[in-house]
PDB file of C-alpha atoms in Angstrom:
ATOM      1  CA  UNK A   1      -8.873 -27.793  10.802  1.00 29.00           C
ATOM      2  CA  UNK A   2      -9.557 -25.472  13.682  1.00 35.00           C
ATOM      3  CA  UNK A   3     -13.188 -24.632  14.290  1.00 34.00           C
ATOM      4  CA  UNK A   4     -14.995 -22.122  16.430  1.00 38.00           C
ATOM      5  CA  UNK A   5     -18.084 -23.418  18.215  1.00 35.00           C
ATOM      6  CA  UNK A   6     -20.842 -20.839  18.498  1.00 41.00           C
ATOM      7  CA  UNK A   7     -24.162 -21.873  20.046  1.00 41.00           C
ATOM      8  CA  UNK A   8     -23.570 -25.501  19.209  1.00 39.00           C
ATOM      9  CA  UNK A   9     -22.690 -24.916  15.539  1.00 37.00           C
ATOM     10  CA  UNK A  10     -19.305 -24.956  13.863  1.00 34.00           C
ATOM     11  CA  UNK A  11     -18.073 -21.734  12.321  1.00 39.00           C
ATOM     12  CA  UNK A  12     -15.135 -22.130   9.952  1.00 34.00           C
ATOM     13  CA  UNK A  13     -15.296 -18.627   8.499  1.00 41.00           C
ATOM     14  CA  UNK A  14     -13.431 -16.934  11.338  1.00 37.00           C
ATOM     15  CA  UNK A  15     -10.410 -19.214  11.122  1.00 37.00           C
ATOM     16  CA  UNK A  16     -10.297 -19.356   7.337  1.00 39.00           C
ATOM     17  CA  UNK A  17     -10.639 -15.577   7.006  1.00 44.00           C
ATOM     18  CA  UNK A  18      -7.738 -14.899   9.335  1.00 50.00           C
ATOM     19  CA  UNK A  19      -5.731 -17.626   7.657  1.00 64.00           C
ATOM     20  CA  UNK A  20      -6.115 -15.858   4.310  1.00 72.00           C
ATOM     21  CA  UNK A  21      -4.977 -12.609   5.867  1.00 75.00           C
ATOM     22  CA  UNK A  22      -1.881 -14.330   7.255  1.00 74.00           C
ATOM     23  CA  UNK A  23      -1.014 -15.837   3.865  1.00 72.00           C
ATOM     24  CA  UNK A  24      -1.401 -12.532   2.089  1.00 80.00           C
ATOM     25  CA  UNK A  25       0.566 -10.765   4.793  1.00 78.00           C
ATOM     26  CA  UNK A  26       3.479 -13.071   3.943  1.00 78.00           C
ATOM     27  CA  UNK A  27       3.239 -11.974   0.293  1.00 74.00           C
ATOM     28  CA  UNK A  28       3.227  -8.342   1.379  1.00 81.00           C
ATOM     29  CA  UNK A  29       6.167  -8.876   3.710  1.00 79.00           C
ATOM     30  CA  UNK A  30       8.357 -10.275   0.937  1.00 77.00           C
ATOM     31  CA  UNK A  31       7.188  -7.567  -1.456  1.00 81.00           C
ATOM     32  CA  UNK A  32       8.074  -4.892   1.092  1.00 81.00           C
ATOM     33  CA  UNK A  33      11.534  -6.423   1.495  1.00 79.00           C
ATOM     34  CA  UNK A  34      11.979  -6.303  -2.270  1.00 76.00           C
ATOM     35  CA  UNK A  35      10.892  -2.666  -2.363  1.00 76.00           C
ATOM     36  CA  UNK A  36      13.448  -1.849   0.327  1.00 76.00           C
ATOM     37  CA  UNK A  37      16.201  -3.604  -1.599  1.00 74.00           C
ATOM     38  CA  UNK A  38      16.603  -6.428   0.913  1.00 75.00           C
ATOM     39  CA  UNK A  39      15.942  -9.227  -1.598  1.00 70.00           C
ATOM     40  CA  UNK A  40      18.673 -10.459  -3.914  1.00 70.00           C
ATOM     41  CA  UNK A  41      17.640 -10.554  -7.571  1.00 69.00           C
ATOM     42  CA  UNK A  42      19.569 -12.222 -10.387  1.00 71.00           C
ATOM     43  CA  UNK A  43      22.151 -10.082 -12.098  1.00 74.00           C
ATOM     44  CA  UNK A  44      20.035  -9.019 -15.083  1.00 75.00           C
ATOM     45  CA  UNK A  45      20.525  -6.329 -17.670  1.00 75.00           C
ATOM     46  CA  UNK A  46      17.325  -4.441 -16.847  1.00 73.00           C
ATOM     47  CA  UNK A  47      17.697  -2.178 -19.893  1.00 77.00           C
ATOM     48  CA  UNK A  48      16.391  -4.844 -22.249  1.00 75.00           C
ATOM     49  CA  UNK A  49      14.208  -6.717 -19.793  1.00 79.00           C
ATOM     50  CA  UNK A  50      10.430  -6.806 -19.688  1.00 80.00           C
ATOM     51  CA  UNK A  51      10.586  -5.159 -16.264  1.00 80.00           C
ATOM     52  CA  UNK A  52      12.649  -1.986 -15.874  1.00 80.00           C
ATOM     53  CA  UNK A  53      13.843  -2.651 -12.309  1.00 79.00           C
ATOM     54  CA  UNK A  54      13.637  -5.213  -9.481  1.00 81.00           C
ATOM     55  CA  UNK A  55      10.765  -3.401  -7.753  1.00 83.00           C
ATOM     56  CA  UNK A  56       8.505  -3.687 -10.810  1.00 85.00           C
ATOM     57  CA  UNK A  57       9.502  -7.332 -11.174  1.00 85.00           C
ATOM     58  CA  UNK A  58       8.560  -7.973  -7.539  1.00 86.00           C
ATOM     59  CA  UNK A  59       5.237  -6.175  -8.032  1.00 89.00           C
ATOM     60  CA  UNK A  60       4.421  -8.322 -11.063  1.00 88.00           C
ATOM     61  CA  UNK A  61       5.278 -11.557  -9.249  1.00 86.00           C
ATOM     62  CA  UNK A  62       3.235 -10.565  -6.198  1.00 88.00           C
ATOM     63  CA  UNK A  63       0.164  -9.716  -8.285  1.00 90.00           C
ATOM     64  CA  UNK A  64       0.482 -12.966 -10.231  1.00 90.00           C
ATOM     65  CA  UNK A  65       0.644 -14.956  -6.989  1.00 87.00           C
ATOM     66  CA  UNK A  66      -2.376 -13.144  -5.551  1.00 90.00           C
ATOM     67  CA  UNK A  67      -4.475 -13.687  -8.675  1.00 91.00           C
ATOM     68  CA  UNK A  68      -3.531 -17.379  -8.659  1.00 89.00           C
ATOM     69  CA  UNK A  69      -4.954 -17.932  -5.171  1.00 86.00           C
ATOM     70  CA  UNK A  70      -8.072 -20.160  -5.114  1.00 87.00           C
ATOM     71  CA  UNK A  71     -10.142 -17.294  -3.723  1.00 88.00           C
ATOM     72  CA  UNK A  72     -12.525 -14.746  -5.159  1.00 92.00           C
ATOM     73  CA  UNK A  73     -11.109 -11.304  -6.013  1.00 93.00           C
ATOM     74  CA  UNK A  74     -13.200  -9.745  -3.248  1.00 93.00           C
ATOM     75  CA  UNK A  75     -11.785 -12.161  -0.661  1.00 92.00           C
ATOM     76  CA  UNK A  76      -8.224 -11.477  -1.754  1.00 91.00           C
ATOM     77  CA  UNK A  77      -8.725  -7.708  -1.787  1.00 93.00           C
ATOM     78  CA  UNK A  78     -10.427  -7.693   1.612  1.00 93.00           C
ATOM     79  CA  UNK A  79      -7.608  -9.764   3.061  1.00 91.00           C
ATOM     80  CA  UNK A  80      -5.037  -7.349   1.629  1.00 92.00           C
ATOM     81  CA  UNK A  81      -6.803  -4.390   3.214  1.00 93.00           C
ATOM     82  CA  UNK A  82      -7.263  -6.211   6.518  1.00 91.00           C
ATOM     83  CA  UNK A  83      -3.506  -6.614   6.874  1.00 90.00           C
ATOM     84  CA  UNK A  84      -3.551  -2.967   7.965  1.00 92.00           C
ATOM     85  CA  UNK A  85      -7.174  -2.513   9.018  1.00 92.00           C
ATOM     86  CA  UNK A  86      -7.261  -5.469  11.434  1.00 88.00           C
ATOM     87  CA  UNK A  87      -3.698  -6.680  12.004  1.00 85.00           C
ATOM     88  CA  UNK A  88      -1.998  -3.311  12.381  1.00 88.00           C
ATOM     89  CA  UNK A  89      -0.848  -4.311  15.874  1.00 86.00           C
ATOM     90  CA  UNK A  90       1.585  -6.775  14.275  1.00 85.00           C
ATOM     91  CA  UNK A  91       3.210  -4.051  12.166  1.00 88.00           C
ATOM     92  CA  UNK A  92       5.953  -1.936  13.769  1.00 89.00           C
ATOM     93  CA  UNK A  93       4.781   1.630  14.112  1.00 88.00           C
ATOM     94  CA  UNK A  94       7.680   3.071  12.125  1.00 89.00           C
ATOM     95  CA  UNK A  95       6.969   0.692   9.213  1.00 89.00           C
ATOM     96  CA  UNK A  96       3.253   1.402   8.827  1.00 92.00           C
ATOM     97  CA  UNK A  97       3.757   3.821   5.926  1.00 93.00           C
ATOM     98  CA  UNK A  98       5.779   1.245   4.009  1.00 91.00           C
ATOM     99  CA  UNK A  99       3.062  -1.364   4.418  1.00 92.00           C
ATOM    100  CA  UNK A 100       0.332   1.054   3.359  1.00 94.00           C
ATOM    101  CA  UNK A 101       2.328   2.144   0.314  1.00 93.00           C
ATOM    102  CA  UNK A 102       2.946  -1.483  -0.662  1.00 92.00           C
ATOM    103  CA  UNK A 103      -0.764  -2.262  -0.416  1.00 93.00           C
ATOM    104  CA  UNK A 104      -1.526   0.781  -2.546  1.00 94.00           C
ATOM    105  CA  UNK A 105       0.935  -0.354  -5.210  1.00 93.00           C
ATOM    106  CA  UNK A 106      -0.513  -3.858  -5.316  1.00 93.00           C
ATOM    107  CA  UNK A 107      -4.167  -2.782  -5.270  1.00 94.00           C
ATOM    108  CA  UNK A 108      -3.617  -0.301  -8.096  1.00 93.00           C
ATOM    109  CA  UNK A 109      -1.779  -2.922 -10.177  1.00 93.00           C
ATOM    110  CA  UNK A 110      -4.472  -5.594  -9.783  1.00 93.00           C
ATOM    111  CA  UNK A 111      -7.463  -5.741 -12.168  1.00 92.00           C
ATOM    112  CA  UNK A 112     -10.735  -3.951 -11.502  1.00 92.00           C
ATOM    113  CA  UNK A 113     -12.497  -6.842  -9.670  1.00 92.00           C
ATOM    114  CA  UNK A 114      -9.845  -6.453  -6.971  1.00 93.00           C
ATOM    115  CA  UNK A 115      -9.577  -2.690  -6.507  1.00 92.00           C
ATOM    116  CA  UNK A 116     -13.335  -2.140  -6.688  1.00 93.00           C
ATOM    117  CA  UNK A 117     -13.452  -3.850  -3.284  1.00 95.00           C
ATOM    118  CA  UNK A 118     -11.719  -0.795  -1.853  1.00 95.00           C
ATOM    119  CA  UNK A 119     -14.689   1.305  -2.929  1.00 94.00           C
ATOM    120  CA  UNK A 120     -17.046  -1.104  -1.165  1.00 95.00           C
ATOM    121  CA  UNK A 121     -15.013  -0.805   2.025  1.00 95.00           C
ATOM    122  CA  UNK A 122     -15.063   2.981   1.750  1.00 96.00           C
ATOM    123  CA  UNK A 123     -18.850   2.886   1.442  1.00 96.00           C
ATOM    124  CA  UNK A 124     -19.069   0.690   4.535  1.00 95.00           C
ATOM    125  CA  UNK A 125     -16.944   3.210   6.395  1.00 94.00           C
ATOM    126  CA  UNK A 126     -19.022   6.125   5.112  1.00 94.00           C
ATOM    127  CA  UNK A 127     -22.242   4.506   6.364  1.00 94.00           C
ATOM    128  CA  UNK A 128     -20.786   3.276   9.653  1.00 93.00           C
ATOM    129  CA  UNK A 129     -22.350   4.491  12.928  1.00 92.00           C
ATOM    130  CA  UNK A 130     -19.105   6.232  13.810  1.00 91.00           C
ATOM    131  CA  UNK A 131     -19.625   8.760  11.007  1.00 94.00           C
ATOM    132  CA  UNK A 132     -23.406   8.919  10.902  1.00 92.00           C
ATOM    133  CA  UNK A 133     -23.655   9.563  14.645  1.00 92.00           C
ATOM    134  CA  UNK A 134     -20.432  11.110  15.918  1.00 92.00           C
ATOM    135  CA  UNK A 135     -19.851  10.156  19.551  1.00 90.00           C
ATOM    136  CA  UNK A 136     -16.109  10.744  19.880  1.00 92.00           C
ATOM    137  CA  UNK A 137     -14.526  13.242  22.233  1.00 92.00           C
ATOM    138  CA  UNK A 138     -12.151  14.323  19.462  1.00 93.00           C
ATOM    139  CA  UNK A 139     -13.097  16.323  16.402  1.00 94.00           C
ATOM    140  CA  UNK A 140     -13.129  14.671  12.964  1.00 94.00           C
ATOM    141  CA  UNK A 141     -10.125  16.775  11.973  1.00 95.00           C
ATOM    142  CA  UNK A 142      -8.185  15.170  14.813  1.00 94.00           C
ATOM    143  CA  UNK A 143      -9.266  11.601  14.058  1.00 94.00           C
ATOM    144  CA  UNK A 144      -8.655  12.099  10.322  1.00 95.00           C
ATOM    145  CA  UNK A 145      -5.098  13.304  11.016  1.00 94.00           C
ATOM    146  CA  UNK A 146      -2.822  10.301  10.484  1.00 94.00           C
ATOM    147  CA  UNK A 147       0.133  11.430  12.593  1.00 92.00           C
ATOM    148  CA  UNK A 148      -2.082  12.460  15.496  1.00 92.00           C
ATOM    149  CA  UNK A 149      -4.417   9.457  15.548  1.00 91.00           C
ATOM    150  CA  UNK A 150      -1.675   6.906  14.857  1.00 91.00           C
ATOM    151  CA  UNK A 151       0.874   8.434  17.202  1.00 88.00           C
ATOM    152  CA  UNK A 152      -1.587   8.933  20.070  1.00 89.00           C
ATOM    153  CA  UNK A 153      -3.261   5.538  19.521  1.00 86.00           C
ATOM    154  CA  UNK A 154      -6.707   7.022  18.953  1.00 88.00           C
ATOM    155  CA  UNK A 155      -9.441   5.296  16.961  1.00 86.00           C
ATOM    156  CA  UNK A 156      -7.539   4.464  13.768  1.00 89.00           C
ATOM    157  CA  UNK A 157     -10.252   3.052  11.494  1.00 92.00           C
ATOM    158  CA  UNK A 158     -10.724   6.303   9.634  1.00 95.00           C
ATOM    159  CA  UNK A 159      -7.076   7.205   9.109  1.00 95.00           C
ATOM    160  CA  UNK A 160      -6.147   3.723   7.895  1.00 95.00           C
ATOM    161  CA  UNK A 161      -9.006   3.658   5.396  1.00 96.00           C
ATOM    162  CA  UNK A 162      -8.091   7.133   4.176  1.00 96.00           C
ATOM    163  CA  UNK A 163      -4.424   6.160   3.931  1.00 96.00           C
ATOM    164  CA  UNK A 164      -5.180   2.970   1.987  1.00 96.00           C
ATOM    165  CA  UNK A 165      -7.433   4.863  -0.417  1.00 95.00           C
ATOM    166  CA  UNK A 166      -4.845   7.608  -0.891  1.00 95.00           C
ATOM    167  CA  UNK A 167      -2.041   5.099  -1.464  1.00 94.00           C
ATOM    168  CA  UNK A 168      -4.087   3.165  -4.019  1.00 95.00           C
ATOM    169  CA  UNK A 169      -5.345   6.199  -5.911  1.00 93.00           C
ATOM    170  CA  UNK A 170      -1.912   7.823  -5.847  1.00 92.00           C
ATOM    171  CA  UNK A 171      -0.479   4.894  -7.837  1.00 91.00           C
ATOM    172  CA  UNK A 172      -3.629   4.354  -9.928  1.00 90.00           C
ATOM    173  CA  UNK A 173      -3.592   4.749 -13.675  1.00 85.00           C
ATOM    174  CA  UNK A 174      -5.748   7.055 -15.751  1.00 81.00           C
ATOM    175  CA  UNK A 175      -8.586   4.558 -16.145  1.00 81.00           C
ATOM    176  CA  UNK A 176      -8.695   3.849 -12.433  1.00 86.00           C
ATOM    177  CA  UNK A 177      -8.567   7.479 -11.340  1.00 85.00           C
ATOM    178  CA  UNK A 178     -11.275   8.366 -13.880  1.00 82.00           C
ATOM    179  CA  UNK A 179     -13.717   6.088 -12.050  1.00 86.00           C
ATOM    180  CA  UNK A 180     -13.546   8.155  -8.853  1.00 88.00           C
ATOM    181  CA  UNK A 181     -15.861  10.997 -10.026  1.00 86.00           C
ATOM    182  CA  UNK A 182     -18.534   8.443 -10.937  1.00 88.00           C
ATOM    183  CA  UNK A 183     -18.001   6.687  -7.605  1.00 91.00           C
ATOM    184  CA  UNK A 184     -18.443   9.994  -5.793  1.00 90.00           C
ATOM    185  CA  UNK A 185     -21.547  10.870  -7.801  1.00 89.00           C
ATOM    186  CA  UNK A 186     -23.399   7.567  -7.539  1.00 91.00           C
ATOM    187  CA  UNK A 187     -22.388   6.312  -4.097  1.00 93.00           C
ATOM    188  CA  UNK A 188     -20.385   8.662  -1.906  1.00 93.00           C
ATOM    189  CA  UNK A 189     -22.352  11.868  -2.416  1.00 91.00           C
ATOM    190  CA  UNK A 190     -25.868  10.430  -1.891  1.00 93.00           C
ATOM    191  CA  UNK A 191     -24.752   8.783   1.369  1.00 94.00           C
ATOM    192  CA  UNK A 192     -23.751  12.049   3.080  1.00 94.00           C
ATOM    193  CA  UNK A 193     -26.201  13.163   5.773  1.00 94.00           C
ATOM    194  CA  UNK A 194     -23.946  14.295   8.619  1.00 94.00           C
ATOM    195  CA  UNK A 195     -21.224  16.886   8.922  1.00 95.00           C
ATOM    196  CA  UNK A 196     -18.632  14.243   9.770  1.00 95.00           C
ATOM    197  CA  UNK A 197     -19.520  12.256   6.655  1.00 96.00           C
ATOM    198  CA  UNK A 198     -19.016  15.339   4.516  1.00 96.00           C
ATOM    199  CA  UNK A 199     -15.641  16.055   6.112  1.00 96.00           C
ATOM    200  CA  UNK A 200     -14.619  12.435   5.531  1.00 96.00           C
ATOM    201  CA  UNK A 201     -15.649  12.777   1.877  1.00 96.00           C
ATOM    202  CA  UNK A 202     -13.536  15.918   1.544  1.00 95.00           C
ATOM    203  CA  UNK A 203     -10.538  14.184   3.115  1.00 95.00           C
ATOM    204  CA  UNK A 204     -11.051  11.337   0.669  1.00 94.00           C
ATOM    205  CA  UNK A 205     -11.278  13.104  -2.704  1.00 92.00           C
ATOM    206  CA  UNK A 206      -9.707  16.538  -2.219  1.00 91.00           C
ATOM    207  CA  UNK A 207      -6.030  15.405  -2.305  1.00 89.00           C
ATOM    208  CA  UNK A 208      -6.508  14.132  -5.888  1.00 84.00           C
ATOM    209  CA  UNK A 209      -8.121  17.154  -7.495  1.00 84.00           C
ATOM    210  CA  UNK A 210      -4.930  18.017  -9.376  1.00 80.00           C
ATOM    211  CA  UNK A 211      -4.838  14.544 -10.947  1.00 79.00           C
ATOM    212  CA  UNK A 212      -8.198  15.055 -12.615  1.00 77.00           C
ATOM    213  CA  UNK A 213      -6.903  18.085 -14.478  1.00 64.00           C
ATOM    214  CA  UNK A 214      -3.679  16.400 -15.497  1.00 47.00           C
ATOM    215  CA  UNK A 215      -4.891  12.931 -16.440  1.00 48.00           C
ATOM    216  CA  UNK A 216      -8.283  13.642 -17.971  1.00 53.00           C
ATOM    217  CA  UNK A 217      -8.909  16.418 -20.486  1.00 52.00           C
ATOM    218  CA  UNK A 218     -12.640  16.570 -19.796  1.00 56.00           C
ATOM    219  CA  UNK A 219     -13.674  18.696 -16.808  1.00 49.00           C
ATOM    220  CA  UNK A 220     -14.056  15.824 -14.367  1.00 74.00           C
ATOM    221  CA  UNK A 221     -12.856  18.092 -11.575  1.00 83.00           C
ATOM    222  CA  UNK A 222     -16.073  20.038 -12.096  1.00 84.00           C
ATOM    223  CA  UNK A 223     -18.026  16.830 -11.556  1.00 85.00           C
ATOM    224  CA  UNK A 224     -16.285  16.295  -8.229  1.00 88.00           C
ATOM    225  CA  UNK A 225     -16.898  19.918  -7.239  1.00 89.00           C
ATOM    226  CA  UNK A 226     -20.592  19.761  -8.094  1.00 90.00           C
ATOM    227  CA  UNK A 227     -20.955  16.546  -6.102  1.00 92.00           C
ATOM    228  CA  UNK A 228     -19.316  18.206  -3.109  1.00 93.00           C
ATOM    229  CA  UNK A 229     -21.859  21.015  -3.305  1.00 94.00           C
ATOM    230  CA  UNK A 230     -24.727  18.533  -3.707  1.00 94.00           C
ATOM    231  CA  UNK A 231     -23.503  16.684  -0.633  1.00 95.00           C
ATOM    232  CA  UNK A 232     -23.209  20.011   1.188  1.00 95.00           C
ATOM    233  CA  UNK A 233     -26.832  20.834   0.350  1.00 94.00           C
ATOM    234  CA  UNK A 234     -28.003  17.430   1.565  1.00 94.00           C
ATOM    235  CA  UNK A 235     -26.020  17.810   4.780  1.00 94.00           C
ATOM    236  CA  UNK A 236     -27.367  21.336   5.309  1.00 93.00           C
ATOM    237  CA  UNK A 237     -30.921  19.995   5.214  1.00 92.00           C
ATOM    238  CA  UNK A 238     -30.273  17.275   7.795  1.00 93.00           C
ATOM    239  CA  UNK A 239     -27.896  18.973  10.252  1.00 92.00           C
ATOM    240  CA  UNK A 240     -29.415  21.591  12.507  1.00 90.00           C
ATOM    241  CA  UNK A 241     -26.189  23.299  13.597  1.00 90.00           C
ATOM    242  CA  UNK A 242     -22.988  23.279  11.558  1.00 91.00           C
ATOM    243  CA  UNK A 243     -19.921  23.240  13.791  1.00 93.00           C
ATOM    244  CA  UNK A 244     -17.240  23.139  11.092  1.00 94.00           C
ATOM    245  CA  UNK A 245     -18.631  25.648   8.632  1.00 94.00           C
ATOM    246  CA  UNK A 246     -15.441  27.694   8.291  1.00 94.00           C
ATOM    247  CA  UNK A 247     -13.082  24.812   7.374  1.00 95.00           C
ATOM    248  CA  UNK A 248     -15.643  23.452   4.907  1.00 95.00           C
ATOM    249  CA  UNK A 249     -16.027  26.818   3.201  1.00 94.00           C
ATOM    250  CA  UNK A 250     -12.246  27.281   3.168  1.00 95.00           C
ATOM    251  CA  UNK A 251     -11.886  24.067   1.161  1.00 94.00           C
ATOM    252  CA  UNK A 252     -14.610  25.065  -1.300  1.00 93.00           C
ATOM    253  CA  UNK A 253     -12.944  28.431  -1.854  1.00 92.00           C
ATOM    254  CA  UNK A 254      -9.589  26.679  -2.275  1.00 92.00           C
ATOM    255  CA  UNK A 255     -11.103  24.527  -5.031  1.00 91.00           C
ATOM    256  CA  UNK A 256     -12.557  27.606  -6.695  1.00 89.00           C
ATOM    257  CA  UNK A 257      -9.398  29.712  -6.719  1.00 89.00           C
ATOM    258  CA  UNK A 258      -6.876  26.913  -7.323  1.00 88.00           C
ATOM    259  CA  UNK A 259      -8.652  24.690  -9.839  1.00 85.00           C
ATOM    260  CA  UNK A 260     -11.948  25.721 -11.403  1.00 83.00           C
ATOM    261  CA  UNK A 261     -12.354  29.480 -11.067  1.00 81.00           C
ATOM    262  CA  UNK A 262     -15.666  30.736 -12.451  1.00 79.00           C
ATOM    263  CA  UNK A 263     -16.243  27.586 -14.506  1.00 77.00           C
ATOM    264  CA  UNK A 264     -18.346  26.129 -11.711  1.00 77.00           C
ATOM    265  CA  UNK A 265     -20.427  29.285 -11.122  1.00 77.00           C
ATOM    266  CA  UNK A 266     -23.369  28.236 -13.276  1.00 80.00           C
ATOM    267  CA  UNK A 267     -23.376  24.676 -11.884  1.00 81.00           C
ATOM    268  CA  UNK A 268     -23.281  25.527  -8.181  1.00 85.00           C
ATOM    269  CA  UNK A 269     -25.093  28.869  -8.135  1.00 84.00           C
ATOM    270  CA  UNK A 270     -28.515  27.274  -7.771  1.00 86.00           C
ATOM    271  CA  UNK A 271     -27.227  24.977  -5.027  1.00 90.00           C
ATOM    272  CA  UNK A 272     -25.851  27.898  -3.021  1.00 88.00           C
ATOM    273  CA  UNK A 273     -29.188  29.724  -3.305  1.00 86.00           C
ATOM    274  CA  UNK A 274     -30.913  26.720  -1.714  1.00 89.00           C
ATOM    275  CA  UNK A 275     -28.603  26.637   1.300  1.00 89.00           C
ATOM    276  CA  UNK A 276     -29.494  28.207   4.614  1.00 89.00           C
ATOM    277  CA  UNK A 277     -28.557  31.809   5.252  1.00 87.00           C
ATOM    278  CA  UNK A 278     -25.316  31.209   7.258  1.00 87.00           C
ATOM    279  CA  UNK A 279     -23.828  29.104   4.465  1.00 90.00           C
ATOM    280  CA  UNK A 280     -25.060  31.511   1.819  1.00 87.00           C
ATOM    281  CA  UNK A 281     -23.225  34.328   3.559  1.00 86.00           C
ATOM    282  CA  UNK A 282     -20.022  32.288   3.768  1.00 89.00           C
ATOM    283  CA  UNK A 283     -20.178  31.204   0.115  1.00 89.00           C
ATOM    284  CA  UNK A 284     -21.462  34.464  -1.365  1.00 84.00           C
ATOM    285  CA  UNK A 285     -18.214  35.105  -3.247  1.00 85.00           C
ATOM    286  CA  UNK A 286     -18.723  31.911  -5.245  1.00 83.00           C
ATOM    287  CA  UNK A 287     -22.008  33.311  -6.541  1.00 77.00           C
ATOM    288  CA  UNK A 288     -20.533  36.845  -6.665  1.00 70.00           C
ATOM    289  CA  UNK A 289     -23.271  38.352  -4.510  1.00 65.00           C
ATOM    290  CA  UNK A 290     -22.914  41.061  -1.926  1.00 62.00           C
ATOM    291  CA  UNK A 291     -23.913  40.523   1.678  1.00 63.00           C
ATOM    292  CA  UNK A 292     -26.878  42.860   1.258  1.00 63.00           C
ATOM    293  CA  UNK A 293     -28.124  40.877  -1.742  1.00 64.00           C
ATOM    294  CA  UNK A 294     -27.877  37.603   0.167  1.00 61.00           C
ATOM    295  CA  UNK A 295     -29.817  39.019   3.110  1.00 64.00           C
ATOM    296  CA  UNK A 296     -32.419  40.543   0.801  1.00 64.00           C
ATOM    297  CA  UNK A 297     -33.008  37.189  -0.855  1.00 63.00           C
ATOM    298  CA  UNK A 298     -33.789  35.597   2.500  1.00 64.00           C
ATOM    299  CA  UNK A 299     -36.099  38.308   3.823  1.00 65.00           C
ATOM    300  CA  UNK A 300     -39.829  37.574   3.531  1.00 61.00           C
ATOM    301  CA  UNK A 301     -41.335  40.143   1.216  1.00 51.00           C
ATOM    302  CA  UNK A 302     -44.931  41.309   1.251  1.00 48.00           C
ATOM    303  CA  UNK A 303     -46.392  40.191  -2.047  1.00 49.00           C
ATOM    304  CA  UNK A 304     -48.523  42.930  -3.644  1.00 46.00           C
ATOM    305  CA  UNK A 305     -52.145  42.199  -4.403  1.00 44.00           C
ATOM    306  CA  UNK A 306     -53.205  43.262  -7.893  1.00 43.00           C
ATOM    307  CA  UNK A 307     -56.643  42.889  -9.438  1.00 46.00           C
ATOM    308  CA  UNK A 308     -57.044  40.576 -12.389  1.00 41.00           C
ATOM    309  CA  UNK A 309     -60.010  41.314 -14.606  1.00 44.00           C
ATOM    310  CA  UNK A 310     -61.683  38.850 -16.917  1.00 45.00           C
ATOM    311  CA  UNK A 311     -62.567  41.569 -19.410  1.00 45.00           C
ATOM    312  CA  UNK A 312     -66.180  41.975 -18.245  1.00 46.00           C
ATOM    313  CA  UNK A 313     -67.853  44.252 -15.765  1.00 48.00           C
ATOM    314  CA  UNK A 314     -67.607  41.598 -13.077  1.00 48.00           C
ATOM    315  CA  UNK A 315     -65.595  42.411 -10.015  1.00 46.00           C
ATOM    316  CA  UNK A 316     -61.908  41.798 -10.313  1.00 45.00           C
ATOM    317  CA  UNK A 317     -60.359  38.840  -8.512  1.00 43.00           C
ATOM    318  CA  UNK A 318     -57.371  39.690  -6.294  1.00 45.00           C
ATOM    319  CA  UNK A 319     -54.267  37.543  -6.779  1.00 43.00           C
ATOM    320  CA  UNK A 320     -50.881  37.530  -5.100  1.00 42.00           C
ATOM    321  CA  UNK A 321     -47.809  37.965  -7.253  1.00 39.00           C
ATOM    322  CA  UNK A 322     -44.376  36.906  -6.001  1.00 42.00           C
ATOM    323  CA  UNK A 323     -41.922  39.550  -7.097  1.00 41.00           C
ATOM    324  CA  UNK A 324     -38.837  37.858  -5.639  1.00 43.00           C
ATOM    325  CA  UNK A 325     -36.169  37.269  -8.233  1.00 43.00           C
ATOM    326  CA  UNK A 326     -32.923  35.381  -8.270  1.00 44.00           C
ATOM    327  CA  UNK A 327     -29.951  37.504  -9.313  1.00 45.00           C
ATOM    328  CA  UNK A 328     -28.591  36.612 -12.695  1.00 43.00           C
TER     329      UNK A 328
END
């Protein structure tokens, strides 16, 4: 057994962790070969077989082998993700999409104790210093662009996590995809405090908005939309100057006109009224207000002083009355 000596103490975790990643990478390598048709399968009449084709058969065998490993589901899932997240240098650049797609297929086919680890890794990424305190020379739209960041060898942590999440959720079933709105509501949304975190959240959930309408009859897409607006309000309170206001508003308008229409008006109207004036002006068409109405709402008005009498001959007591109203 190889050991790492650190300050006089033995540390086996480093070697064992990487060893697990290597073992699982071998599983993924053979699965990828099967997906590409490079593995010879027995000559079977797939019409009457339990598995409809060799690729599904290979997926089943791979998942069975992974679940049979003497490791916890979290350890197996983390090792699967780390094949790309940590050992991407061992993967040929032109094959990276195949590896990511294979991981997505396997993660979506494994039981919940395995794929829930992906959500934990996403939360770690969301709360990482790189997103909470952006110090990169490139914009988040550049570092969240897979072709640009991967091809130019920029910081690839964000694009690989986004790609793994997209690959997994793309192949996920109805029950799996239905858990994403709750995940966004309970964990992702409340953790957004910076503009880069909000943009990362949009990159994460926006590509799957059409699946919520197709796979779930209840308006779960409205839940995602409301959580985006709640996260926007939280970000607006903590960020002094918004640098990417236009792209953010473009996405929110895209969601309105392509998916939800006026169904979200009552849910997000109060949130928009609580935003600062620049965002209110940009999003005024969601609340169906004119520019003059938005500016009037944000102007300090002189409250009239009216006397209130107690019904006796005593002097009346002045009291301020706020006449500001919110448009219905």
